[in-house]
Each structure stands twice: as C-alpha cells, then as structure tokens.
C-alpha cells in the first residue's frame, strides 16, 4: 500500500497523468515504496537492471566513474530497466534521504498492458531522455547543497551569507535559496535571510531528531528542483545537533592560526577566516579563504569564495626564468586591466618571487616600478650596496658561487616580503622547490615567505642549496619550471601557465662571458690555448645555456596541465639581464593580450546562465 504522498507523485508523472481512475489502483499495486538514507547505493554501473525508479522525495546522483552526470530531484524517473540484459549505465546514490517508488522488471509487462494507447510513444521519449544523459555524458547542472557552520558566535555571519548568496548568483547565473535551520523555540525569532520568498526558516524539535531529519530532507528536496544552490545556515540553537543534511560543500568559519581536521561527510570542506578577528592560518590553497578586514578587499574575498563554489576559480602558474621572469609582471598587468580574477598563484624560482609579492597584495603597478628601478649605469651604481650583500656571500668552498646567506636582505630591499609569512597572504600561494636529497618536487606552503622564495630560487652553481627544517632545497625550476599541476592541486578550475624561458638563440651572448674573454686576451697563458679551445664557450655560459635548454623543454611539458599557456617572446634577452626589465615586462604584456580571447572564451562558457 502506497502512502498518499507516493501515490500523488506516481500519478502526477507525465506518463501516468492521464491514466483512467479505474486502472490506478492496479497500477499502484505494481510499485514498491522504499525509503533510503543519504549516501545509500541504489545500483552500480554495469549491474543487471532489475527495476525502474521514480523519485518521490529527496535527491539522487547519477555518476559514471568519478564524474557526476546529473542530480535528480522529485518527480524524475531513472534506472529504467524493463527488458532482460539491460545493464546499468551509471551508478545511482542517494544525495540526501530519499523516498522512491520501484517497479521491478518482471512486473513491466502488466504495467504496459494497463497504459493508454499512446503510452509507448510517451515512454519512449522518457527513455530517450535518460539515454541521452548517460550515453552522451552531458553533465546537467544539479542543485548544490552548501552547509555553513561557525566556531563560536560570529556577528558578521548573516552579512557574509547575504553577500555570498548574491555573489554566487552573479557568478553562476543561477538562483540561491538560503535555509536557516533552527530549533522550534528559536525559529520564531529568526527571519529568512532575504526577502522575496526564496529563503526560508525551518524549525526542528530537539526531542524528535528523526522527525527533524525527515523535515530537513523533505524541504531540501522540494527546493532542489527550483534553484541552483541551497545554502543551509545552521543556527546556533542547533549547533550540536546532526541534521542528517549531507552537503556537497561545508563552509566552516574558523578562529586562530590552525585549521581543524575536517570532520564533515561533505564532499568538500572550505574554511573561512575573518581577518577582523586577528591572524589566521597559512593561506596556501582554496580550501581556506581569508576574509579581508577592509573593503574593497573583503568583497573580493567573498567573490573568490563564490567562484570556488561555482567551480570557476582561476589559478596562475608563474614559471622560473631569472630575469626573464620580469615578464610575469606584464602578464599580471594585462589580467588585472581585463578584469580576469586570480584566485591562486603557484611559482617556481623567479615566478615564486613575483608570485609571493602579488599574493601579499602588491599590485602589478608596484611590481613594475620595483622591477624597473635599474635603467641606467647611475641606477646600477645606486644598487651596489644591495649587490654587495651577495658579494659578501661569495664562498668557493660551498656548493654554488654564493652561499646565499644575505639573499633575504636583498629581498627586503626590493619588496615587503621579509618578516611576512604564509599567514599574511591575501590569496593562496605556493612556492615550488626541488628536494636535493630525493629529487622530488616540494610545494612550500607555510612558514616564512622569504625562506620559501629563497629555497625556490636557489639556482644550482649560483646559490647554495637552502635548508628549511629537515629539508634541503634548490631551484624549483630543476624539476617543475612551470608549476601548473600545483595550481590545480591548490583548487584552481582554470589554470593559466606562463613559461618565460625562451628557446636558445646563438646570437645572444652572455655579457659576463664577453668581459672574461676580453680579460683573457691580456693573460699571456691564454696564447697557449689552441684556436679550437678559444672558440669553445666559457664554463659559466655553457652551464647557463644547459639550464635554459632544460627548463624551456621541461617547462612546456609541465605546463601541459594548464588550460592556457602564455609564452612571451624573450629569446633576444640574456637570463640575467635584469636591467632590461621594461622591454621584458612589455613582452609579457603582449603575450598575455594575445591569450586574452582564449581566457575570456573559457570564462564566458562558465558564466552563461542555463
């Protein structure tokens, strides 16, 4: 015997809506009513299909492999299996608590006999729709459930939720409904977050958890077919109560400088820290969004979280390349001018230096000014005291021409990085280095920024390996010159990679090598060298060219994980030509402008309203 709710759902379906009342009772007896909890497996891909389903209440995910095809909501039919040897073409799982009607395959012949004459045509259309979803693999946009929790009271909670709901609607082009779950006693004092009728307050009785769980899932199921996102706000009166709401994403506000271990069954957990409450945890991935204390950065933080929830986050992978890395600044300028957001940055070597300063909040215009201070001989003489710091490091005993002990002082002289940590970042950042003992790529994501940058920039034979804790590191460009994979691991959905290392150009000569060659002519012993020996490149030049060749080839290969690759034209410059910052920044900007149509095309595809 079907419950009244299940019976109404059955005869409201398009293919039974016109069934004569005289046949309804017999049809209803062919169906079984079943209640399944969230997370329950209904059937697996490849299994024999022994029944068809009608979803009465709740939500069901159909997936293949690790990819979700569609999220079904009440009134939809799925798993049609009315003939023998019909294999399941997807896996079905209860997204939340569900009530289902099940028609077993052996009852299908009688089911057909009881249908109107035009049933076959209507049923064929229904079956074709299911096959289109599964065979073509077209992912339909299902409703996402996003739950919110907070450690302790948070006065800015509702303002934050309102701003986030508006940002998600703007970013996705889909509507958001905010449900506030409160105890029955507290519900009377709580108003829906926004006016307009879409948001609501749900009251639950603490002494009847089962009834409260059923109510939550029923209300969620009703809304999921109407909106793109349901935000579940857990009122403090229910802070310690398990609602049975299995969210797709849990957004949890945290306090202090340490992230807790995720304890939610949600598929994804994003932590939020309000900088108005003090210093937060290290910012090294999109699993943590720091809310800036002041506007307009606070609004940008909320927009960054909205893009993350929508699957629209943009990551930037800045490659290694010594002076060539100044071209990264031109790329950042163009992206900023075009309104392209950057939600996460990974960097190797020079890309780590530029990326760390940008992630701290240094605008591209300030980076440009910093990088172009050296334009003339007088400018060069002006920075001699800074260079003497490196000269003081010269030590032929240690590996590398310079021990690198004063590298942080040089960093301090050009930007605000010294004394800052990953906890101070405005957007997520990771520096990529190479573990000299294992050869593995290391993603540095906490501690002093200057330490991480130093380790990532420790070029072999120039700077000594750098120790952080128990690890000893050299230049990240040795193993991952363009860390696109790192940007992806940080949570970026669209990755833009920049490989600034150019192919070898035989016409570009190392200025230092020319000086050494000129000095060699004054050396009487040099006359003893053969003509063939004198035509060979100097040792330093050979080493630099070898590194360039390796990083150019490896960089393009490692950038294969990116969605967009930017390659500035820099082959006429020498890798240590830091005094040519202006033209190299211009080349970076030119390459970024050429890539803008592709970037905007990909972003535009995301933002088209369904």
XYZ file of C-alpha atoms in Angstrom:
610
model
C 0.000 0.000 0.000
C 1.498 3.306 -1.088
C 1.483 6.352 1.162
C -0.664 9.284 -0.052
C 2.463 11.284 -0.924
C 3.911 8.457 -3.024
C 0.596 7.864 -4.757
C 0.289 11.565 -5.685
C 3.839 11.545 -7.092
C 3.159 8.413 -9.154
C 0.051 9.696 -10.884
C 1.496 13.185 -11.336
C 4.254 11.771 -13.559
C 3.873 12.746 -17.255
C 3.367 9.170 -18.449
C 0.619 8.300 -15.902
C -1.114 11.649 -15.621
C -3.927 10.619 -17.992
C -4.415 7.109 -16.647
C -8.123 6.398 -16.002
C -9.040 6.145 -12.329
C -10.360 2.619 -12.920
C -6.810 1.428 -13.557
C -4.953 3.470 -10.964
C -5.373 1.036 -8.112
C -3.979 -1.912 -10.046
C -1.049 0.171 -11.314
C -0.271 1.356 -7.798
C -0.088 -2.250 -6.601
C 2.736 -2.922 -9.078
C 5.032 -0.427 -7.317
C 7.001 -0.796 -4.098
C 7.699 2.182 -1.858
C 11.158 2.390 -0.341
C 12.959 4.850 1.944
C 16.781 5.028 1.692
C 19.223 7.112 3.764
C 21.675 9.627 2.356
C 24.720 8.011 0.834
C 22.919 4.731 0.134
C 23.901 2.956 -3.083
C 20.869 2.125 -5.245
C 22.739 0.378 -8.046
C 26.169 0.308 -9.687
C 27.244 0.978 -13.231
C 27.405 -2.289 -15.196
C 24.980 -4.239 -12.999
C 21.935 -6.007 -14.447
C 18.992 -3.603 -14.389
C 16.245 -5.331 -12.427
C 13.975 -2.345 -11.684
C 12.977 1.211 -12.619
C 12.651 4.083 -10.140
C 10.525 7.155 -9.582
C 11.935 9.675 -7.116
C 9.218 10.850 -4.725
C 11.277 12.790 -2.195
C 14.961 13.713 -1.788
C 17.692 13.718 -4.439
C 19.708 11.092 -6.312
C 23.090 11.449 -8.031
C 23.802 9.526 -11.239
C 27.517 9.169 -11.893
C 29.976 7.295 -14.055
C 33.489 6.719 -12.785
C 34.292 9.741 -10.628
C 32.119 12.130 -12.689
C 28.598 13.140 -11.707
C 26.258 13.166 -14.697
C 23.146 14.604 -13.128
C 21.425 15.232 -9.807
C 17.802 14.097 -9.960
C 15.028 15.748 -7.973
C 11.467 14.647 -7.057
C 9.265 13.578 -9.949
C 12.094 12.239 -12.124
C 12.337 8.659 -13.397
C 15.676 6.865 -13.624
C 17.251 3.431 -13.898
C 14.728 2.332 -16.493
C 15.234 -1.443 -16.809
C 12.203 -3.094 -18.364
C 13.884 -5.715 -20.565
C 16.308 -8.538 -19.793
C 20.074 -7.932 -20.061
C 19.634 -4.177 -19.691
C 22.814 -3.074 -17.929
C 23.073 -0.065 -15.660
C 24.861 2.740 -17.436
C 25.527 4.789 -14.344
C 25.793 4.467 -10.572
C 22.907 5.838 -8.507
C 23.460 7.154 -4.972
C 21.101 8.934 -2.585
C 22.349 12.515 -2.258
C 20.049 13.069 0.731
C 17.424 10.869 2.415
C 15.091 9.636 -0.333
C 11.651 8.119 -0.814
C 11.402 6.049 -4.001
C 8.872 4.053 -5.978
C 10.302 0.920 -7.518
C 8.881 -1.087 -10.432
C 10.534 -4.486 -10.805
C 11.270 -5.754 -14.299
C 9.073 -8.847 -14.003
C 6.054 -6.584 -13.437
C 6.775 -4.454 -16.516
C 4.588 -6.444 -18.966
C 1.490 -5.970 -16.817
C 2.410 -2.306 -16.332
C 2.377 -1.822 -20.126
C -0.958 -3.570 -20.514
C -2.599 -1.079 -18.163
C -1.381 2.014 -20.049
C -3.239 4.206 -22.570
C -2.670 3.561 -26.267
C -0.183 6.408 -26.611
C 1.879 5.214 -23.634
C 4.578 3.629 -25.787
C 5.369 6.929 -27.524
C 5.476 8.885 -24.255
C 7.546 6.245 -22.525
C 9.996 6.132 -25.461
C 10.592 9.874 -25.116
C 11.240 9.427 -21.389
C 13.646 6.561 -22.039
C 15.452 8.548 -24.764
C 15.994 11.403 -22.313
C 17.654 9.043 -19.828
C 19.836 7.544 -22.543
C 20.881 10.993 -23.783
C 22.082 11.928 -20.306
C 24.020 8.712 -19.825
C 25.369 7.942 -23.287
C 26.334 11.475 -24.282
C 27.675 12.196 -20.793
C 26.226 15.701 -20.838
C 26.550 16.965 -17.297
C 23.414 18.732 -16.230
C 23.761 21.379 -13.600
C 22.174 19.940 -10.483
C 21.438 21.832 -7.320
C 24.333 22.013 -4.878
C 23.794 21.931 -1.133
C 26.202 24.175 0.775
C 26.141 23.973 4.575
C 27.587 26.671 6.859
C 28.961 26.292 10.351
C 30.891 28.630 12.627
C 33.275 28.120 15.506
C 31.686 30.260 18.206
C 29.435 33.248 17.629
C 30.147 35.378 14.597
C 28.436 38.737 14.393
C 29.166 39.111 10.672
C 27.671 35.717 9.744
C 24.408 36.856 8.127
C 26.006 39.801 6.311
C 28.596 37.409 4.947
C 25.952 34.887 3.834
C 23.875 37.566 2.124
C 26.916 38.876 0.236
C 27.966 35.338 -0.715
C 24.488 34.395 -1.981
C 24.452 37.481 -4.207
C 27.991 36.789 -5.446
C 27.128 33.160 -6.308
C 24.010 34.236 -8.193
C 26.061 36.773 -10.126
C 28.856 34.308 -10.884
C 26.718 31.291 -11.812
C 23.634 32.928 -13.304
C 21.581 30.583 -11.103
C 19.381 31.323 -8.112
C 20.293 30.646 -4.485
C 17.873 29.736 -1.682
C 19.066 30.127 1.916
C 17.534 27.826 4.515
C 18.058 28.721 8.169
C 17.692 25.634 10.358
C 16.814 26.481 13.965
C 15.159 24.830 16.946
C 11.420 25.291 17.286
C 11.920 27.712 20.165
C 14.445 29.861 18.280
C 12.730 29.740 14.874
C 10.158 32.359 15.873
C 12.913 34.893 16.472
C 14.771 34.213 13.224
C 13.769 35.762 9.907
C 14.623 34.498 6.408
C 17.943 35.894 5.289
C 16.472 37.837 2.360
C 13.008 38.964 1.386
C 11.366 37.739 -1.794
C 10.106 34.334 -0.705
C 13.023 32.175 -1.837
C 14.764 31.937 1.559
C 13.054 30.239 4.479
C 13.412 29.271 8.137
C 12.979 25.618 9.087
C 12.063 24.745 12.673
C 13.025 21.426 14.207
C 12.229 19.867 17.565
C 15.288 18.796 19.511
C 13.404 15.972 21.225
C 12.451 14.287 17.922
C 15.628 14.017 15.782
C 14.059 11.588 13.297
C 11.177 13.943 12.532
C 13.566 16.875 12.219
C 15.805 14.911 9.849
C 12.810 13.958 7.692
C 11.622 17.544 7.572
C 15.038 18.880 6.573
C 15.371 16.395 3.736
C 11.812 16.953 2.532
C 12.295 20.716 2.380
C 15.660 20.368 0.669
C 14.194 18.016 -1.910
C 11.374 20.454 -2.664
C 13.760 23.361 -3.264
C 16.440 21.465 -5.154
C 14.351 21.321 -8.304
C 13.791 25.084 -8.222
C 17.221 26.644 -7.597
C 20.881 26.120 -8.421
C 22.159 26.294 -4.836
C 20.662 25.735 -1.410
C 22.643 27.326 1.425
C 21.969 25.614 4.727
C 22.610 28.012 7.606
C 22.865 26.142 10.913
C 21.523 28.369 13.670
C 23.440 28.310 16.951
C 20.422 26.643 18.641
C 21.201 23.516 16.564
C 24.979 23.766 16.687
C 25.414 20.360 18.336
C 22.580 18.580 16.517
C 23.146 16.346 13.495
C 20.519 17.259 10.926
C 21.285 14.476 8.506
C 21.923 17.016 5.755
C 24.781 15.654 3.676
C 26.098 18.745 1.948
C 28.128 18.850 -1.232
C 30.256 21.566 0.377
C 30.701 22.578 4.008
C 31.845 26.169 4.558
C 33.200 26.435 8.082
C 34.339 29.624 9.734
C 37.396 29.062 11.934
C 39.295 31.060 14.528
C 43.012 31.116 15.337
C 46.017 30.154 13.234
C 45.447 26.394 12.923
C 42.962 24.630 10.679
C 40.933 21.855 12.335
C 40.727 18.400 10.806
C 37.635 18.172 8.579
C 35.001 16.096 10.393
C 32.166 16.527 7.895
C 30.838 13.951 5.457
C 30.636 16.694 2.822
C 32.480 16.037 -0.391
C 34.446 19.225 0.099
C 35.254 21.483 3.050
C 36.203 25.157 2.686
C 37.393 27.066 5.721
C 36.784 30.787 6.113
C 38.766 33.010 8.464
C 37.711 36.574 9.232
C 40.816 38.763 9.378
C 38.866 41.170 11.603
C 39.303 38.532 14.315
C 43.100 38.550 14.029
C 45.699 36.469 12.263
C 44.564 33.273 10.582
C 46.087 30.021 9.276
C 48.568 29.827 6.352
C 46.909 30.640 3.028
C 48.137 28.066 0.529
C 45.054 26.683 -1.204
C 41.426 27.373 -1.997
C 40.381 25.213 0.949
C 40.914 28.382 3.031
C 39.508 31.797 2.137
C 40.701 34.696 4.318
C 38.098 37.468 4.558
C 39.984 40.746 4.364
C 39.339 43.209 7.162
C 38.680 46.194 4.904
C 36.839 46.958 1.686
C 37.198 46.529 -1.246
C 39.401 43.516 -0.476
C 36.672 41.971 1.677
C 34.258 41.963 -1.271
C 36.988 40.382 -3.410
C 37.384 37.644 -0.780
C 33.666 36.836 -0.948
C 33.800 36.795 -4.754
C 36.767 34.408 -4.581
C 34.721 32.031 -2.406
C 31.765 32.347 -4.799
C 33.970 31.357 -7.747
C 35.262 28.405 -5.766
C 31.711 27.212 -5.003
C 30.745 27.613 -8.673
C 33.829 25.759 -9.946
C 35.106 28.941 -11.595
C 38.389 29.535 -9.730
C 41.354 30.819 -11.730
C 44.907 29.777 -10.886
C 48.121 31.295 -12.221
C 51.335 29.262 -12.550
C 54.387 31.533 -12.869
C 57.444 29.781 -14.213
C 61.130 30.012 -13.415
C 63.494 32.048 -15.553
C 65.737 34.527 -13.666
C 65.479 37.960 -15.369
C 63.034 36.595 -17.928
C 60.632 36.242 -15.008
C 60.123 40.014 -15.037
C 57.740 39.321 -17.942
C 55.324 37.847 -15.351
C 54.628 41.414 -14.233
C 53.349 42.327 -17.692
C 51.058 39.295 -17.636
C 49.624 40.352 -14.261
C 49.046 43.910 -15.510
C 47.054 42.704 -18.512
C 44.963 40.238 -16.483
C 44.139 42.956 -13.955
C 43.222 45.507 -16.634
C 40.986 42.927 -18.359
C 39.201 42.043 -15.107
C 40.469 38.445 -15.098
C 40.479 37.256 -11.475
C 43.468 35.433 -9.998
C 42.373 33.201 -7.117
C 45.565 31.218 -6.521
C 49.231 31.534 -7.518
C 51.983 28.952 -7.756
C 55.531 29.948 -8.612
C 58.959 28.483 -9.241
C 62.194 30.465 -8.829
C 61.640 33.988 -10.236
C 57.969 33.110 -10.585
C 57.926 32.463 -6.823
C 59.396 35.925 -6.117
C 56.817 37.696 -8.275
C 54.006 35.422 -7.100
C 54.735 35.857 -3.391
C 54.670 39.647 -3.625
C 51.455 39.573 -5.663
C 49.799 37.163 -3.206
C 50.715 39.531 -0.374
C 48.651 42.196 -2.092
C 51.321 44.092 -4.020
C 49.622 45.460 -7.161
C 51.237 44.843 -10.576
C 51.930 48.576 -10.931
C 54.119 48.496 -7.804
C 55.860 45.350 -9.032
C 56.509 47.147 -12.331
C 58.074 50.096 -10.545
C 60.171 47.801 -8.372
C 61.451 45.838 -11.368
C 62.420 48.851 -13.491
C 64.447 50.845 -10.995
C 67.625 49.755 -12.762
C 67.622 51.516 -16.154
C 70.995 53.279 -16.427
C 74.565 52.990 -15.149
C 73.734 55.527 -12.433
C 70.811 53.326 -11.347
C 73.129 50.338 -11.318
C 75.619 52.141 -9.093
C 72.739 53.059 -6.799
C 72.013 49.420 -6.002
C 75.650 48.475 -5.498
C 75.225 48.308 -1.693
C 72.489 45.726 -2.189
C 74.627 43.679 -4.564
C 77.499 43.796 -2.101
C 75.323 41.722 0.217
C 75.547 38.943 -2.335
C 79.238 39.576 -2.933
C 79.793 39.058 0.773
C 78.318 35.594 0.337
C 80.981 34.517 -2.188
C 82.386 31.248 -0.943
C 84.182 28.816 -3.288
C 84.056 26.078 -0.655
C 80.258 25.807 -0.527
C 78.228 24.443 -3.453
C 77.319 27.467 -5.567
C 79.243 30.672 -6.189
C 77.312 32.394 -3.422
C 76.320 30.895 -0.116
C 73.102 32.924 -0.187
C 73.111 33.965 3.470
C 72.270 37.576 2.539
C 69.637 36.764 -0.066
C 66.830 37.782 2.313
C 68.424 41.215 2.752
C 68.286 41.732 -0.999
C 64.624 40.673 -0.961
C 63.964 43.110 1.877
C 65.463 45.930 -0.152
C 63.132 45.420 -3.113
C 59.808 44.438 -1.548
C 57.785 43.853 1.627
C 58.417 40.122 1.856
C 60.853 39.871 4.774
C 59.167 39.167 8.084
C 55.936 38.062 6.372
C 54.563 34.543 6.448
C 52.000 32.480 4.568
C 49.542 33.563 7.281
C 49.738 37.130 5.931
C 48.770 36.312 2.349
C 45.635 37.714 0.743
C 45.338 34.969 -1.860
C 46.678 31.388 -1.781
C 50.286 30.895 -2.838
C 52.766 28.022 -3.016
C 56.447 28.144 -3.911
C 57.817 25.128 -5.736
C 61.339 23.928 -4.910
C 63.360 20.791 -5.581
C 64.320 18.483 -2.725
C 68.023 17.988 -3.394
C 68.141 14.729 -1.445
C 65.263 12.948 -3.208
C 64.854 14.927 -6.429
C 61.155 15.335 -5.674
C 59.093 18.460 -6.195
C 58.336 20.242 -2.930
C 55.357 22.574 -2.521
C 56.306 25.063 0.206
C 53.130 26.349 1.819
C 53.808 27.571 5.358
C 56.335 29.475 7.428
C 58.395 32.490 6.357
C 57.760 33.634 2.795
C 61.384 34.689 2.372
C 62.505 31.143 3.259
C 60.146 29.595 0.704
C 61.197 32.043 -2.013
C 64.900 31.583 -1.226
C 64.588 27.792 -1.495
C 62.662 28.067 -4.768
C 65.237 30.496 -6.239
C 68.426 28.639 -5.180
C 69.777 28.088 -8.687
C 72.445 25.342 -8.889
C 76.043 26.562 -9.139
C 74.936 30.134 -8.356
C 73.262 29.955 -4.940
C 73.862 27.266 -2.375
C 71.084 24.798 -1.509
C 68.811 26.165 1.197
C 67.671 24.336 4.297
C 64.175 24.682 5.784
C 63.644 22.409 8.748
C 64.716 18.908 7.767
C 64.620 19.624 4.026
C 67.368 20.916 1.748
C 66.165 22.574 -1.450
C 67.352 24.019 -4.729
C 65.636 25.919 -7.551
C 62.132 24.618 -8.299
C 62.833 25.031 -11.999
C 65.034 21.960 -11.909
C 62.025 19.658 -11.564
C 58.943 21.796 -12.314
C 59.745 25.043 -14.173
C 56.042 25.886 -14.764
C 54.043 24.523 -11.791
C 50.606 24.234 -13.435
C 49.903 20.997 -11.580
C 50.499 22.781 -8.274
C 47.958 25.476 -9.191
C 45.462 22.718 -9.995
C 46.163 20.991 -6.679
C 45.521 24.285 -4.900
C 41.929 24.095 -6.151
C 42.023 26.124 -9.380
C 39.477 25.109 -12.014
C 41.067 27.126 -14.823
C 44.874 27.242 -14.852
C 46.819 29.887 -16.774
C 50.515 28.997 -17.039
C 53.357 31.327 -18.032
C 56.623 29.890 -19.353
C 59.061 32.772 -19.739
C 62.155 30.691 -20.621
C 62.842 31.147 -24.364
C 64.471 28.655 -26.736
C 68.218 29.006 -27.223
C 69.387 31.777 -29.551
C 73.021 31.519 -30.773
C 73.186 35.298 -31.311
C 72.574 36.100 -27.620
C 75.875 36.288 -25.739
C 76.458 36.360 -22.041
C 77.886 39.852 -21.168
C 79.943 38.327 -18.363
C 81.447 35.867 -20.801
C 82.446 38.733 -23.122
C 84.172 40.505 -20.233
C 86.025 37.336 -19.265
C 87.038 36.776 -22.900
C 88.424 40.312 -23.139
C 90.319 39.830 -19.908
C 91.670 36.545 -21.216
C 93.389 38.305 -24.083
C 95.542 40.106 -21.532
C 96.592 36.810 -19.997
C 99.872 35.590 -21.628
C 98.947 31.981 -20.783
C 95.825 32.309 -22.900
C 98.042 32.344 -26.010
C 98.977 28.743 -25.243
C 95.360 27.628 -25.845
C 94.536 26.287 -29.259
C 92.212 28.137 -31.629
C 89.627 25.369 -31.129
C 89.762 25.821 -27.345
C 89.357 29.592 -27.680
C 86.171 29.094 -29.739
C 84.510 27.000 -27.018
C 82.018 28.821 -24.747
C 83.084 29.650 -21.229
C 82.128 27.341 -18.415
C 79.575 29.716 -16.906
C 77.937 30.375 -20.278
C 77.761 26.642 -21.042
C 76.114 25.991 -17.673
C 73.535 28.749 -18.161
C 72.683 27.548 -21.666
C 72.288 23.984 -20.416
C 69.850 25.120 -17.718
C 67.966 27.255 -20.241
C 67.604 24.368 -22.689
C 66.376 22.035 -19.955
C 63.891 24.483 -18.454
C 62.443 25.543 -21.817
C 61.661 21.964 -22.828
C 60.615 20.765 -19.369
C 58.593 23.922 -18.733
C 56.407 23.471 -21.801
C 55.923 19.840 -20.848
C 54.992 20.602 -17.220
C 52.609 23.320 -18.398
C 50.582 20.613 -20.126
C 48.214 20.537 -17.148
C 47.249 24.153 -17.833
C 44.190 25.306 -19.763
C 46.006 28.313 -21.234
C 49.776 28.626 -21.843
C 51.438 32.010 -22.287
C 54.925 32.105 -23.852
C 56.406 35.634 -24.020
C 58.924 36.216 -26.818
C 62.176 36.792 -24.882
C 64.907 34.956 -26.799
C 66.881 38.136 -27.522
C 67.491 38.743 -23.799
C 70.095 37.152 -21.541
C 68.817 35.289 -18.491
C 70.495 37.693 -16.005
C 69.649 40.895 -17.894
C 67.734 42.421 -15.003
C 68.409 45.928 -16.294
C 66.125 45.189 -19.309
C 63.020 44.983 -17.132
C 60.926 47.445 -19.141
C 61.071 45.664 -22.518
C 60.660 42.222 -20.919
C 57.565 43.360 -18.994
C 56.217 44.716 -22.291
C 56.787 41.318 -23.948
C 54.903 39.625 -21.116
C 52.009 42.033 -21.561
C 51.945 41.448 -25.315
C 51.805 37.658 -24.880
C 49.032 37.981 -22.282
C 46.957 40.205 -24.592
C 47.291 37.579 -27.320
C 45.980 34.946 -24.873
C 43.049 37.064 -23.647
C 40.495 35.853 -26.239
C 41.045 32.227 -25.198
C 40.897 33.063 -21.487
C 37.734 35.122 -21.919
C 36.162 32.389 -24.033
C 36.676 29.845 -21.263
C 35.400 32.195 -18.577
C 32.418 33.139 -20.737
C 31.444 29.497 -21.162
C 31.266 29.186 -17.363
C 29.164 32.274 -16.841
C 26.408 31.616 -19.363
C 23.153 31.293 -17.459
C 21.426 27.952 -18.136
